[in-house]
CSV table of C-alpha atoms in Angstrom, one decimal:
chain,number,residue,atom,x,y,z
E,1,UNK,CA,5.5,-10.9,-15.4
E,2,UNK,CA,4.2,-8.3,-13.4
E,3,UNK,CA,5.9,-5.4,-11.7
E,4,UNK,CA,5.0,-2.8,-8.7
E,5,UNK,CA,6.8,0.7,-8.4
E,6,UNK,CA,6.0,2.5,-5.5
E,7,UNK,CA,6.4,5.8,-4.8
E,8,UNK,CA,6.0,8.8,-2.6
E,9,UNK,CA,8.0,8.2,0.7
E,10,UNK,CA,10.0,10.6,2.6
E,11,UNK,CA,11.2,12.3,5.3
E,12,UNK,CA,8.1,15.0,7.2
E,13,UNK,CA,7.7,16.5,10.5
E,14,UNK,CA,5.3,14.9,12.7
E,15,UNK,CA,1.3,16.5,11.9
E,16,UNK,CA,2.6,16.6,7.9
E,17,UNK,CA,0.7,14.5,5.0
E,18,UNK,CA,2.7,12.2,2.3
E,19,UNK,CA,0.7,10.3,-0.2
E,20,UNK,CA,2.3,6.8,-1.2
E,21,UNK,CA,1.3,5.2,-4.8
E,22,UNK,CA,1.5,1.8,-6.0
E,23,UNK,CA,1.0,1.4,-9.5
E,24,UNK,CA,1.4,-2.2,-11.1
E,25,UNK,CA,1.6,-3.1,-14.7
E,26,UNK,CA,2.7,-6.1,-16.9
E,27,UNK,CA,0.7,-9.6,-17.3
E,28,UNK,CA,-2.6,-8.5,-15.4
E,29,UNK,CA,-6.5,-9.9,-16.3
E,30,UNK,CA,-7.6,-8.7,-13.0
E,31,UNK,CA,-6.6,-7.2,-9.6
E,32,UNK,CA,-8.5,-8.0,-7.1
E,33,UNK,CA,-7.5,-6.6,-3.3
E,34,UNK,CA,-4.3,-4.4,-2.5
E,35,UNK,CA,-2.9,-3.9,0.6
E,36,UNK,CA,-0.1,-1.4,2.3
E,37,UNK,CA,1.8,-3.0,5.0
E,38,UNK,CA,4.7,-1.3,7.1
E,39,UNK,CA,7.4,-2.7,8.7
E,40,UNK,CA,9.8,-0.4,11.5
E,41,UNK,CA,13.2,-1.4,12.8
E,42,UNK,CA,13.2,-4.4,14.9
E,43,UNK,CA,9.8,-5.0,14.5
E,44,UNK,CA,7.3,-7.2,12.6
E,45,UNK,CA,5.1,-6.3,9.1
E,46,UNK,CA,1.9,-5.7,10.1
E,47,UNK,CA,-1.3,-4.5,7.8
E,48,UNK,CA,-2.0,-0.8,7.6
E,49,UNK,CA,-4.9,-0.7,5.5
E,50,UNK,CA,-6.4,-2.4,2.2
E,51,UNK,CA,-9.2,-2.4,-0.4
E,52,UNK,CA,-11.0,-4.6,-2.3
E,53,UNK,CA,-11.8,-4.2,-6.1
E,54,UNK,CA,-15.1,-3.0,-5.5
E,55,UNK,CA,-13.5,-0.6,-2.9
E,56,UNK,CA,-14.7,-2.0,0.3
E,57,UNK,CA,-11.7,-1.3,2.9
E,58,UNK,CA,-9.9,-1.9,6.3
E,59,UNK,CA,-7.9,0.0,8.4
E,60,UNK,CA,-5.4,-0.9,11.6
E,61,UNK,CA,-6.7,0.6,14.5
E,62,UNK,CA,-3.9,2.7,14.5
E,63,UNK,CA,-4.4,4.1,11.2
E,64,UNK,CA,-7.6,4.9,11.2
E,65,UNK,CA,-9.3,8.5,10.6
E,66,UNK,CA,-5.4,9.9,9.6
E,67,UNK,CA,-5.1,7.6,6.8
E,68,UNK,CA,-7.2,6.4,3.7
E,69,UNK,CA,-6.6,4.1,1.2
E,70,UNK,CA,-8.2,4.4,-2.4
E,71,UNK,CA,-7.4,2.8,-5.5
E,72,UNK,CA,-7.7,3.7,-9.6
E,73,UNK,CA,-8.7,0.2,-11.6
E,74,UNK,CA,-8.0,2.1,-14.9
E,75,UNK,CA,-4.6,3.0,-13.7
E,76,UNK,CA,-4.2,-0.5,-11.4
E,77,UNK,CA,-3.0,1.6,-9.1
E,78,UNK,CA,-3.2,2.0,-5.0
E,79,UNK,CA,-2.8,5.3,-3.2
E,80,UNK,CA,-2.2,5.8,0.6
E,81,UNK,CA,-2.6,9.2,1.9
E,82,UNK,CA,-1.7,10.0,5.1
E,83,UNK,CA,-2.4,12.8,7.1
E,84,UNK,CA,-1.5,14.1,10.8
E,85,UNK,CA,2.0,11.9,10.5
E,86,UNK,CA,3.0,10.5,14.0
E,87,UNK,CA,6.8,9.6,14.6
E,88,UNK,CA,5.6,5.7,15.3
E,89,UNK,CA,4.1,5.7,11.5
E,90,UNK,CA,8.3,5.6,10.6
E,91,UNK,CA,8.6,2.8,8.6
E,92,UNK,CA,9.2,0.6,5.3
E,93,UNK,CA,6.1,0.9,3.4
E,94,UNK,CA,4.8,-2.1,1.4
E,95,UNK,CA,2.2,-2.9,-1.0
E,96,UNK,CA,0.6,-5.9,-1.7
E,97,UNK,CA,-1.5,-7.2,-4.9
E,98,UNK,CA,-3.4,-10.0,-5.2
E,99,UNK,CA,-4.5,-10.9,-8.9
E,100,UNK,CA,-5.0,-12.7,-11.9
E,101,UNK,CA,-2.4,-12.5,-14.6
E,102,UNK,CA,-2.9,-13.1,-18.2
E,103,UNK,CA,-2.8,-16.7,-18.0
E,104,UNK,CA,-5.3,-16.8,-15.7
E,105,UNK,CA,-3.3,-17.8,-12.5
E,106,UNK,CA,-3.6,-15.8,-8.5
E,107,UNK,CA,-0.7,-14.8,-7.6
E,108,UNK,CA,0.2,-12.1,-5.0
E,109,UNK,CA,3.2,-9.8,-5.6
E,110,UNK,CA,5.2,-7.3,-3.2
E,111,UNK,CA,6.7,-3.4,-3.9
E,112,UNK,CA,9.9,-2.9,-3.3
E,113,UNK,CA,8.8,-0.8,-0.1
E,114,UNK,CA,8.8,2.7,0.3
E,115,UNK,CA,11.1,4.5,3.5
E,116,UNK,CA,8.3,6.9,5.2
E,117,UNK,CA,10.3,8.7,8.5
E,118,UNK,CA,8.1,11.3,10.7
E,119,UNK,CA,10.7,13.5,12.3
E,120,UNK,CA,11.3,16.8,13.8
């Protein structure tokens, strides 16, 4: 079994900085990419930015130069910072593990999301 806890959502006025974490324990041999997705009111999940194990990493266009992804193999854990907060980055925040568990299986697992709102 393997579990993801994220933390670090909130409520912040547009131009303000939250930093989300993902940190995923249990059954693990290896974790190879993780992800953050988002997903607002009425509309569909869509990728915000990952990163592999060596820490290449991708961003969605509109996500890119505010936000950066990193990650802490030691810790098996996934941070998204986020900086100059827009009221359009409001959403359910995800994150996403692929890996290989101690029985030496892939398997991809979800967070239970994260509420980020950007409000004045």
């Amino acid at each position: 079994q393997v579990q993801l806890v994220e933390s670090g959502g909130g409520l912040v006025q547009p131009g303000g900085s939250l930093r989300l974490s993902c940190a995923a324990s249990g059954s693990i041999f290896r974790i190879n990419d993780m992800v953050w997705y988002r997903q607002a009111p009425g509309k569909e999940r869509e990728l915000v930015a990952g990163i592999t194990r060596g820490g290449s990493t991708n961003y969605a266009d509109s996500v890119k130069g505010r936000f950066t992804v990193s990650r802490d193999n030691a810790r098996n854990t996934v941070y998204l910072q986020m900086n100059t907060l827009k009221p359009e980055d409001t959403a359910v925040y995800y994150c996403n593990v692929n890996l290989v568990d101690s029985a030496l299986t892939y398997r991809v697992y979800w967070g239970q999301g994260t509420q980020v709102t950007v409000s004045s």
